[in-house]
């Protein structure tokens, strides 16, 4: 059974764009002018800041008004998942980087509030800088919300949402959670971009990572590698000001012959079990677009968090990779680093785990799972476009071990058409393996059969229904001809299930014609 939440179901006429991994580079030819959406329910209280437009009934034609909330749960949301309205039902936010009224590539955030009934969604929010409660204004290529992080940044018991934006310079906006959901927003003062001497124009690739990097019990944000103010320490004041700032060292140059290497991914977790989160950054060296896949250099850097700030252990060497995620796949109480390897003899459809240890992640203990591993379905793809570009970890089957999902969309706009797939791998006492693995093809879930949907563009595991099993969220951001869709697959003891799938489309959140939302084309904050 598939439940479709698609609003009007009309296909928007979209501006042309070029999909490029985590970023969409928008070209304006043929774009239509779109009138701004007027959001109902905006108020200014006592001369204070305007409120964000309230959550509304999903699929109601983009009319932004207050909708009845889902019944409150008698227990809090599971630890580590977002609950913006504090009703005990997990929520999620989809960072998108497509068009908005008044801006090609302006970016938006789609928020889905959990109903506590399976993977059902109770209410929706469609957030852009056109909202009077969010700092800034819609404009071209601001990419508002491309990267999103959900944490309780002010310590009031409600999950908040931090989003990156590039409106003339890179910065961070925090939207505060409340009993009514995300309700007010503020720009974090004093944020700056990365300062990595060997990076080339990283300004549109700034990313966020959330975690407790100084071990004081308050969530922090990292925004800007190599910056003296790259670490924004919690708790944050309601004016957006962090409790303090700290330096984030620039990663070492990967190799003498690497001239430029912008970073592609930034992930955080406790890889040494000391109770303080560490930081891993993944880079893409400028080795030329015609270089064969096996010869591409994508170095991975490790920064160890601590009370006295970040350090770079000189003896930590990690495999090259294109994507990363962190979770405890062997259940030993120490997080492990999960990578989609690149270069050398790595399989395009392989996943490598570098296991965490007291002295940090070490290449001395790794596991690689690919299509030749017993139990893993499918065959090795023969074209270079079928490569894992999204990863996440979570306990899908409820056995106490983190599992792994990996998405392989047709990530290159010039790539050959073909299958778009998501692979599920189960963790266990011996780490990651092939037993219980499952393969999900986008065509089986209704994604565009030609491979134009980018099914698997982003994946996330989160326990939406609070049953102790993480559910699988797979986005298919779409294109100028294919509508974006997010697929929600319930978690079961056998892994993600294709029974009872919920589909969230662009029309679920907003039905403004002429926009290409690229829904979920950025990061996901579960």
Coordinates of C-alpha atoms in Angstrom, one line a residue:
X1 CA 0.0 0.0 0.0
X2 CA 1.3 3.5 -0.9
X3 CA -0.3 6.6 0.7
X4 CA 0.2 9.6 -1.5
X5 CA 0.2 13.1 -0.1
X6 CA 0.5 15.2 -3.2
X7 CA -1.7 18.2 -2.8
X8 CA -3.1 19.3 -6.1
X9 CA -1.0 16.9 -8.0
X10 CA -0.2 19.5 -10.7
X11 CA 3.3 19.4 -12.2
X12 CA 5.0 22.7 -11.8
X13 CA 6.6 24.4 -14.8
X14 CA 10.2 24.8 -13.6
X15 CA 13.2 26.9 -14.4
X16 CA 16.0 25.0 -16.0
X17 CA 18.7 23.9 -13.7
X18 CA 21.8 21.7 -13.5
X19 CA 22.0 19.2 -10.7
X20 CA 25.5 18.8 -9.3
X21 CA 25.8 16.5 -6.3
X22 CA 24.9 18.5 -3.2
X23 CA 24.4 21.8 -5.0
X24 CA 22.1 22.9 -7.8
X25 CA 23.5 25.5 -10.1
X26 CA 20.5 27.3 -11.5
X27 CA 20.4 28.9 -15.0
X28 CA 17.6 31.3 -15.6
X29 CA 16.7 30.7 -19.3
X30 CA 13.0 30.2 -19.8
X31 CA 12.0 30.7 -16.2
X32 CA 8.6 32.2 -15.5
X33 CA 7.9 35.0 -13.2
X34 CA 6.1 33.9 -10.0
X35 CA 4.1 36.1 -7.7
X36 CA 5.1 35.8 -4.0
X37 CA 2.9 33.7 -1.8
X38 CA 1.2 35.7 0.9
X39 CA 1.3 33.7 4.1
X40 CA -1.6 34.1 6.5
X41 CA -1.3 34.2 10.2
X42 CA 1.9 36.4 10.5
X43 CA 1.8 38.6 13.6
X44 CA 4.1 41.0 15.3
X45 CA 3.8 40.8 19.0
X46 CA 4.5 43.9 21.1
X47 CA 6.8 45.3 18.4
X48 CA 8.9 42.1 18.6
X49 CA 10.1 40.0 15.7
X50 CA 7.5 38.6 13.3
X51 CA 6.5 35.0 13.7
X52 CA 7.1 32.3 11.1
X53 CA 4.0 31.3 9.3
X54 CA 2.3 28.5 11.3
X55 CA 2.2 24.9 10.3
X56 CA -0.8 24.0 8.1
X57 CA -2.6 21.0 6.8
X58 CA -0.5 19.1 4.3
X59 CA -1.6 19.3 0.7
X60 CA -4.0 22.2 1.3
X61 CA -2.8 24.2 -1.7
X62 CA 0.0 26.0 0.1
X63 CA -2.4 28.0 2.2
X64 CA -0.3 28.9 5.3
X65 CA -2.6 28.9 8.3
X66 CA -2.9 27.2 11.6
X67 CA -4.1 23.6 11.4
X68 CA -5.2 21.4 14.3
X69 CA -2.2 19.7 15.9
X70 CA -1.7 15.9 16.2
X71 CA -2.7 14.5 19.6
X72 CA 0.2 14.9 22.0
X73 CA 2.1 11.7 22.9
X74 CA 2.2 10.6 26.5
X75 CA 6.0 10.1 26.2
X76 CA 8.8 12.2 24.7
X77 CA 10.1 11.7 21.3
X78 CA 12.9 9.1 21.0
X79 CA 16.3 10.5 22.0
X80 CA 18.3 12.0 19.1
X81 CA 15.3 12.8 16.8
X82 CA 13.8 16.2 16.1
X83 CA 10.6 17.2 17.9
X84 CA 10.0 20.9 16.9
X85 CA 6.6 21.2 18.7
X86 CA 7.4 19.0 21.7
X87 CA 4.3 16.8 21.3
X88 CA 6.3 13.6 21.6
X89 CA 6.0 12.8 17.9
X90 CA 9.2 12.9 15.8
X91 CA 9.4 15.5 13.0
X92 CA 11.8 16.1 10.1
X93 CA 13.0 18.9 7.9
X94 CA 14.0 18.6 4.2
X95 CA 16.6 21.0 3.0
X96 CA 15.9 21.9 -0.6
X97 CA 17.9 24.1 -3.0
X98 CA 15.6 24.8 -5.8
X99 CA 13.6 27.8 -6.9
X100 CA 11.4 30.0 -4.7
X101 CA 9.2 33.0 -5.5
X102 CA 11.6 35.7 -6.6
X103 CA 14.8 33.6 -6.6
X104 CA 16.2 30.8 -8.8
X105 CA 18.1 28.6 -6.4
X106 CA 16.8 30.6 -3.5
X107 CA 16.3 27.5 -1.4
X108 CA 13.5 26.4 0.9
X109 CA 12.9 24.0 3.8
X110 CA 10.0 21.6 4.0
X111 CA 9.0 20.6 7.5
X112 CA 6.9 17.5 8.2
X113 CA 5.4 17.1 11.7
X114 CA 4.9 13.5 12.8
X115 CA 1.4 12.3 13.6
X116 CA 2.5 9.4 15.9
X117 CA 0.6 7.0 13.7
X118 CA 3.0 4.9 11.6
X119 CA 4.9 7.2 9.2
X120 CA 1.9 9.5 8.9
X121 CA 2.4 13.3 8.8
X122 CA 0.1 15.6 10.8
X123 CA 1.1 19.1 9.6
X124 CA 3.5 20.8 7.2
X125 CA 5.5 24.0 6.9
X126 CA 7.1 25.5 3.8
X127 CA 9.8 27.9 4.8
X128 CA 11.6 30.5 2.6
X129 CA 13.2 33.9 3.3
X130 CA 10.1 35.4 1.8
X131 CA 8.5 34.6 5.2
X132 CA 8.4 37.8 7.3
X133 CA 9.6 35.8 10.3
X134 CA 12.9 34.6 8.7
X135 CA 15.8 37.0 8.2
X136 CA 16.6 38.1 4.6
X137 CA 14.7 38.0 1.4
X138 CA 14.3 35.5 -1.4
X139 CA 16.9 36.0 -4.1
X140 CA 18.8 34.0 -6.7
X141 CA 21.2 31.3 -5.5
X142 CA 21.0 32.0 -1.8
X143 CA 20.5 28.2 -1.3
X144 CA 18.7 28.8 2.0
X145 CA 18.4 25.6 3.9
X146 CA 20.6 23.5 1.7
X147 CA 22.2 22.3 4.9
X148 CA 20.1 21.8 8.1
X149 CA 20.8 20.7 11.6
X150 CA 18.2 19.9 14.3
X151 CA 19.2 20.3 18.0
X152 CA 17.9 22.0 21.1
X153 CA 20.3 24.9 20.7
X154 CA 18.8 27.1 23.5
X155 CA 18.0 24.3 26.0
X156 CA 14.3 25.0 26.4
X157 CA 13.2 21.5 25.6
X158 CA 12.1 22.1 22.0
X159 CA 14.2 21.0 19.1
X160 CA 15.4 24.0 17.0
X161 CA 16.5 24.0 13.3
X162 CA 19.7 25.7 12.1
X163 CA 20.1 26.3 8.3
X164 CA 22.9 27.6 6.2
X165 CA 22.3 30.4 3.7
X166 CA 24.4 32.4 1.2
X167 CA 22.7 35.8 0.9
X168 CA 25.8 37.8 -0.1
X169 CA 27.9 36.0 2.4
X170 CA 27.6 32.6 4.1
X171 CA 25.7 32.6 7.4
X172 CA 23.5 30.6 9.7
X173 CA 19.8 31.1 10.6
X174 CA 18.2 29.4 13.6
X175 CA 14.5 28.7 13.7
X176 CA 13.3 28.2 17.3
X177 CA 11.0 25.3 18.3
X178 CA 7.9 25.9 20.4
X179 CA 4.6 24.3 21.3
X180 CA 3.4 25.6 17.9
X181 CA 6.4 24.2 16.0
X182 CA 9.1 26.3 14.4
X183 CA 7.9 29.8 15.3
X184 CA 10.6 32.5 15.2
X185 CA 14.0 32.8 13.5
X186 CA 17.2 34.8 14.0
X187 CA 20.5 35.1 12.1
X188 CA 23.5 34.0 14.2
X189 CA 25.8 37.0 14.4
X190 CA 29.5 36.9 13.6
X191 CA 29.5 33.8 11.4
X192 CA 32.1 33.6 8.7
X193 CA 33.1 31.2 5.9
X194 CA 35.9 28.7 5.7
X195 CA 39.5 29.7 5.4
X196 CA 41.3 26.7 3.9
X197 CA 44.4 27.8 1.9
X198 CA 44.2 25.0 -0.6
X199 CA 40.4 25.2 -1.2
X200 CA 39.0 26.8 -4.3
X201 CA 36.0 29.2 -3.9
X202 CA 34.3 27.2 -1.1
X203 CA 31.7 29.9 -0.6
X204 CA 28.7 28.0 -1.9
X205 CA 29.8 24.7 -0.2
X206 CA 29.7 25.8 3.4
X207 CA 28.1 23.1 5.5
X208 CA 26.9 22.7 9.1
X209 CA 27.6 20.0 11.6
X210 CA 26.0 19.7 15.0
X211 CA 27.3 18.0 18.1
X212 CA 28.8 18.6 21.5
X213 CA 32.4 19.3 20.4
X214 CA 33.7 20.7 23.7
X215 CA 32.0 18.2 26.0
X216 CA 30.0 20.7 28.1
X217 CA 26.6 19.0 27.5
X218 CA 25.3 21.8 25.1
X219 CA 24.9 21.3 21.4
X220 CA 27.4 23.3 19.3
X221 CA 27.6 24.1 15.6
X222 CA 30.5 23.9 13.2
X223 CA 30.4 26.4 10.3
X224 CA 33.6 27.2 8.6
X225 CA 36.8 25.1 8.4
X226 CA 40.0 26.9 9.2
X227 CA 38.1 29.8 10.8
X228 CA 38.9 31.2 14.3
X229 CA 35.1 31.5 14.8
X230 CA 34.2 28.3 13.0
X231 CA 32.9 26.6 16.2
X232 CA 29.7 28.2 17.5
X233 CA 29.3 27.0 21.1
X234 CA 26.0 26.4 22.8
X235 CA 23.8 27.2 24.5
X236 CA 22.6 29.9 22.1
X237 CA 20.7 33.0 23.2
X238 CA 17.4 33.8 21.7
X239 CA 19.2 36.6 19.8
X240 CA 21.2 33.9 18.0
X241 CA 24.4 34.7 19.8
X242 CA 26.4 31.6 20.8
X243 CA 27.8 31.2 24.3
X244 CA 31.2 31.5 22.7
X245 CA 33.2 30.7 19.6
X246 CA 36.3 28.6 18.9
X247 CA 38.8 27.7 16.2
X248 CA 38.2 24.9 13.7
X249 CA 41.6 24.0 12.2
X250 CA 41.9 23.7 8.5
X251 CA 42.5 20.1 7.4
X252 CA 46.0 19.4 6.2
X253 CA 46.7 19.5 2.5
X254 CA 45.9 16.0 1.2
X255 CA 49.0 15.7 -0.9
X256 CA 51.6 18.0 -2.4
X257 CA 50.2 17.7 -5.9
X258 CA 46.6 18.6 -4.8
X259 CA 46.2 22.2 -5.6
X260 CA 42.5 22.6 -4.7
X261 CA 40.0 20.4 -2.8
X262 CA 36.7 21.9 -1.7
X263 CA 34.9 19.9 1.0
X264 CA 31.9 17.9 0.0
X265 CA 30.7 16.5 3.3
X266 CA 30.9 17.3 7.0
X267 CA 29.8 14.7 9.7
X268 CA 30.1 14.5 13.4
X269 CA 30.0 11.8 16.1
X270 CA 32.0 10.4 19.1
X271 CA 34.6 8.3 17.3
X272 CA 36.8 7.7 20.4
X273 CA 34.1 7.1 23.0
X274 CA 35.2 10.0 25.3
X275 CA 31.8 11.7 25.4
X276 CA 32.8 14.5 23.1
X277 CA 31.9 14.7 19.4
X278 CA 34.6 14.6 16.7
X279 CA 34.5 16.0 13.2
X280 CA 35.2 14.4 9.8
X281 CA 35.4 16.4 6.6
X282 CA 35.4 14.9 3.1
X283 CA 37.0 16.7 0.2
X284 CA 37.0 16.6 -3.6
X285 CA 40.4 17.3 -5.1
X286 CA 40.5 19.3 -8.4
X287 CA 41.9 16.6 -10.6
X288 CA 39.9 17.4 -13.7
X289 CA 36.5 16.2 -14.8
X290 CA 37.8 13.7 -17.3
X291 CA 39.8 11.8 -14.8
X292 CA 38.6 8.1 -14.5
X293 CA 36.5 7.4 -11.4
X294 CA 39.1 5.1 -9.9
X295 CA 41.8 7.8 -10.1
X296 CA 39.8 10.6 -8.4
X297 CA 41.3 11.9 -5.1
X298 CA 38.7 12.5 -2.4
X299 CA 40.6 12.8 0.9
X300 CA 39.0 12.4 4.4
X301 CA 40.2 14.5 7.4
X302 CA 39.7 13.9 11.1
X303 CA 39.5 16.5 13.8
X304 CA 39.2 15.3 17.4
X305 CA 36.9 17.3 19.7
X306 CA 37.8 18.1 23.3
X307 CA 37.5 20.5 26.2
X308 CA 40.5 22.5 24.9
X309 CA 39.3 22.6 21.3
X310 CA 39.9 20.5 18.2
X311 CA 43.1 18.7 17.5
X312 CA 44.4 16.8 14.5
X313 CA 46.1 13.5 15.4
X314 CA 49.1 13.2 13.2
X315 CA 48.9 9.4 12.9
X316 CA 45.2 9.2 11.7
X317 CA 44.9 8.2 8.1
X318 CA 41.5 7.4 6.6
X319 CA 40.5 6.0 3.2
X320 CA 39.5 8.3 0.4
X321 CA 35.7 8.7 0.2
X322 CA 32.9 10.6 -1.4
X323 CA 30.4 10.5 1.4
X324 CA 30.3 9.8 5.2
X325 CA 28.0 9.0 8.1
X326 CA 28.6 8.0 11.7
X327 CA 26.9 5.4 13.9
X328 CA 27.7 2.5 16.2
X329 CA 27.3 -0.4 13.8
X330 CA 29.0 -3.0 16.1
X331 CA 27.3 -1.9 19.3
X332 CA 30.5 -1.5 21.4
X333 CA 29.4 2.0 22.6
X334 CA 31.9 3.8 20.3
X335 CA 30.7 5.4 17.1
X336 CA 32.0 4.1 13.8
X337 CA 32.8 6.0 10.6
X338 CA 30.9 4.8 7.5
X339 CA 32.3 5.8 4.1
X340 CA 31.4 5.5 0.5
X341 CA 35.0 4.8 -0.8
X342 CA 36.6 6.3 -3.8
X343 CA 39.6 5.6 -5.9
X344 CA 42.0 2.6 -6.1
X345 CA 40.3 -0.8 -6.2
X346 CA 37.1 0.4 -4.4
X347 CA 33.8 -0.9 -5.8
X348 CA 31.4 1.9 -6.9
X349 CA 28.7 0.2 -4.9
X350 CA 30.7 -0.5 -1.7
X351 CA 30.5 0.7 1.8
X352 CA 33.5 0.8 4.2
X353 CA 33.3 1.0 8.0
X354 CA 36.3 2.4 9.9
X355 CA 35.6 1.3 13.4
X356 CA 35.9 3.8 16.2
X357 CA 38.3 3.1 19.2
X358 CA 39.7 4.8 22.2
X359 CA 42.4 6.3 20.1
X360 CA 39.9 7.3 17.4
X361 CA 39.1 5.8 14.0
X362 CA 41.9 3.7 12.6
X363 CA 42.4 2.1 9.2
X364 CA 43.8 -0.9 11.0
X365 CA 40.2 -2.2 11.6
X366 CA 37.8 -1.8 8.7
X367 CA 35.1 -3.7 6.9
X368 CA 34.1 -3.3 3.3
X369 CA 30.7 -4.6 2.0
X370 CA 29.9 -4.6 -1.7
X371 CA 27.8 -6.6 -4.2
X372 CA 30.2 -9.6 -3.9
X373 CA 29.6 -9.9 -0.1
X374 CA 27.4 -12.9 0.6
X375 CA 23.8 -11.8 1.2
X376 CA 24.0 -8.5 -0.6
X377 CA 21.5 -8.4 -3.5
X378 CA 22.2 -7.1 -7.0
X379 CA 25.2 -6.9 -9.2
X380 CA 28.0 -4.4 -9.5
X381 CA 26.8 -1.5 -11.8
X382 CA 29.0 -1.2 -14.9
X383 CA 28.7 2.6 -15.3
X384 CA 30.4 5.3 -13.3
X385 CA 27.2 7.2 -12.6
X386 CA 25.8 4.5 -10.3
X387 CA 27.8 5.4 -7.2
X388 CA 26.7 5.9 -3.6
X389 CA 26.4 9.6 -2.9
X390 CA 24.3 9.6 0.2
X391 CA 24.6 7.7 3.5
X392 CA 23.0 7.5 6.9
X393 CA 22.9 5.2 10.0
X394 CA 20.2 4.2 12.4
X395 CA 18.7 1.1 14.0
X396 CA 16.0 0.0 11.5
X397 CA 15.4 -3.5 12.8
X398 CA 15.4 -2.6 16.5
X399 CA 18.3 -5.0 17.5
X400 CA 20.4 -2.3 19.1
X401 CA 23.0 -2.0 16.3
X402 CA 23.1 0.9 13.9
X403 CA 22.3 -0.1 10.3
X404 CA 23.4 1.7 7.1
X405 CA 21.5 3.0 4.1
X406 CA 23.3 4.2 0.9
X407 CA 21.7 5.9 -2.0
X408 CA 22.9 5.8 -5.6
X409 CA 21.0 8.4 -7.7
X410 CA 21.9 9.4 -11.2
X411 CA 23.9 12.2 -9.7
X412 CA 25.5 13.6 -12.9
X413 CA 23.1 15.5 -15.2
X414 CA 25.2 14.2 -18.1
X415 CA 25.1 10.6 -16.8
X416 CA 23.6 7.7 -18.6
X417 CA 20.1 6.7 -17.7
X418 CA 19.8 3.6 -15.5
X419 CA 18.6 2.2 -12.1
X420 CA 18.5 4.5 -9.1
X421 CA 18.8 2.4 -6.0
X422 CA 19.1 2.5 -2.2
X423 CA 21.0 -0.3 -0.4
X424 CA 20.2 -1.3 3.2
X425 CA 22.9 -3.1 5.3
X426 CA 22.4 -4.4 8.8
X427 CA 24.8 -3.8 11.7
X428 CA 25.6 -6.5 14.2
X429 CA 28.0 -7.7 16.9
X430 CA 30.7 -8.3 14.2
X431 CA 30.0 -5.0 12.5
X432 CA 28.5 -4.4 9.1
X433 CA 27.7 -7.4 6.9
X434 CA 25.6 -8.7 4.1
X435 CA 23.1 -10.7 6.1
X436 CA 19.7 -9.2 5.9
X437 CA 20.7 -6.7 3.2
X438 CA 18.0 -5.3 1.0
X439 CA 18.0 -3.3 -2.3
X440 CA 15.3 -0.8 -3.2
X441 CA 14.9 0.4 -6.8
X442 CA 13.3 3.7 -7.4
X443 CA 11.2 2.3 -10.2
X444 CA 9.6 -0.1 -7.8
X445 CA 8.5 2.9 -5.7
X446 CA 7.2 4.9 -8.6
X447 CA 10.3 7.0 -9.3
X448 CA 10.8 8.1 -12.9
X449 CA 11.9 5.0 -14.8
X450 CA 14.4 6.9 -17.0
X451 CA 16.5 7.8 -13.9
X452 CA 15.6 11.5 -13.9
X453 CA 14.3 11.7 -10.4
X454 CA 17.6 11.4 -8.5
X455 CA 16.0 8.7 -6.3
X456 CA 18.4 8.3 -3.4
X457 CA 19.7 11.9 -3.7
X458 CA 19.4 12.0 0.1
X459 CA 18.7 9.3 2.6
X460 CA 17.9 9.5 6.4
X461 CA 17.0 7.1 9.1
X462 CA 14.7 8.3 11.9
X463 CA 12.1 6.7 14.2
X464 CA 9.1 8.7 13.0
X465 CA 6.5 6.6 14.8
X466 CA 8.4 6.0 18.0
X467 CA 8.3 2.2 17.9
X468 CA 12.0 1.7 18.5
X469 CA 12.8 1.1 14.8
X470 CA 14.1 3.8 12.5
X471 CA 12.1 4.5 9.3
X472 CA 13.8 5.2 6.0
X473 CA 13.4 8.5 4.2
X474 CA 14.5 8.6 0.6
X475 CA 14.3 11.7 -1.5
X476 CA 14.0 11.9 -5.2
X477 CA 14.5 15.7 -5.8
X478 CA 13.4 15.5 -9.4
X479 CA 14.2 17.9 -12.3
X480 CA 12.6 20.5 -14.4
X481 CA 10.3 17.9 -15.8
X482 CA 10.0 15.4 -12.9
X483 CA 8.3 16.4 -9.6
X484 CA 10.3 16.0 -6.4
X485 CA 9.1 13.3 -4.0
X486 CA 10.2 12.0 -0.5
X487 CA 9.4 8.4 0.2
X488 CA 8.9 7.2 3.8
X489 CA 9.4 3.5 4.4
X490 CA 8.4 2.0 7.8
X491 CA 11.1 0.3 9.8
X492 CA 10.5 -3.4 10.6
X493 CA 12.5 -6.3 12.1
X494 CA 13.4 -7.3 8.5
X495 CA 14.5 -3.8 7.6
X496 CA 12.7 -1.0 5.7
X497 CA 9.3 -2.1 4.3
X498 CA 7.7 -1.3 1.0
X499 CA 4.3 -1.8 2.6
X500 CA 2.6 1.3 3.9
X501 CA 5.0 3.7 2.1
X502 CA 4.1 7.4 2.5
X503 CA 4.9 9.8 -0.4
X504 CA 5.4 13.5 0.2
X505 CA 5.5 15.5 -3.0
X506 CA 6.1 19.1 -3.8
X507 CA 2.3 19.7 -3.7
X508 CA 2.2 18.4 -0.1
X509 CA 4.0 21.6 1.0
X510 CA 3.4 24.2 -1.6
X511 CA 1.6 24.2 -5.0
X512 CA 2.9 27.5 -6.4
X513 CA 3.3 27.0 -10.1
X514 CA 6.5 27.6 -11.9
X515 CA 8.8 26.5 -9.2
X516 CA 11.3 23.6 -9.2
X517 CA 11.7 22.9 -5.5
X518 CA 14.3 20.1 -5.8
X519 CA 12.6 18.9 -2.6
X520 CA 15.1 17.1 -0.3
X521 CA 17.9 17.8 -2.7
X522 CA 20.0 19.1 0.2
X523 CA 20.4 17.6 3.6
X524 CA 17.8 16.1 5.9
X525 CA 17.4 17.0 9.6
X526 CA 15.6 14.1 11.3

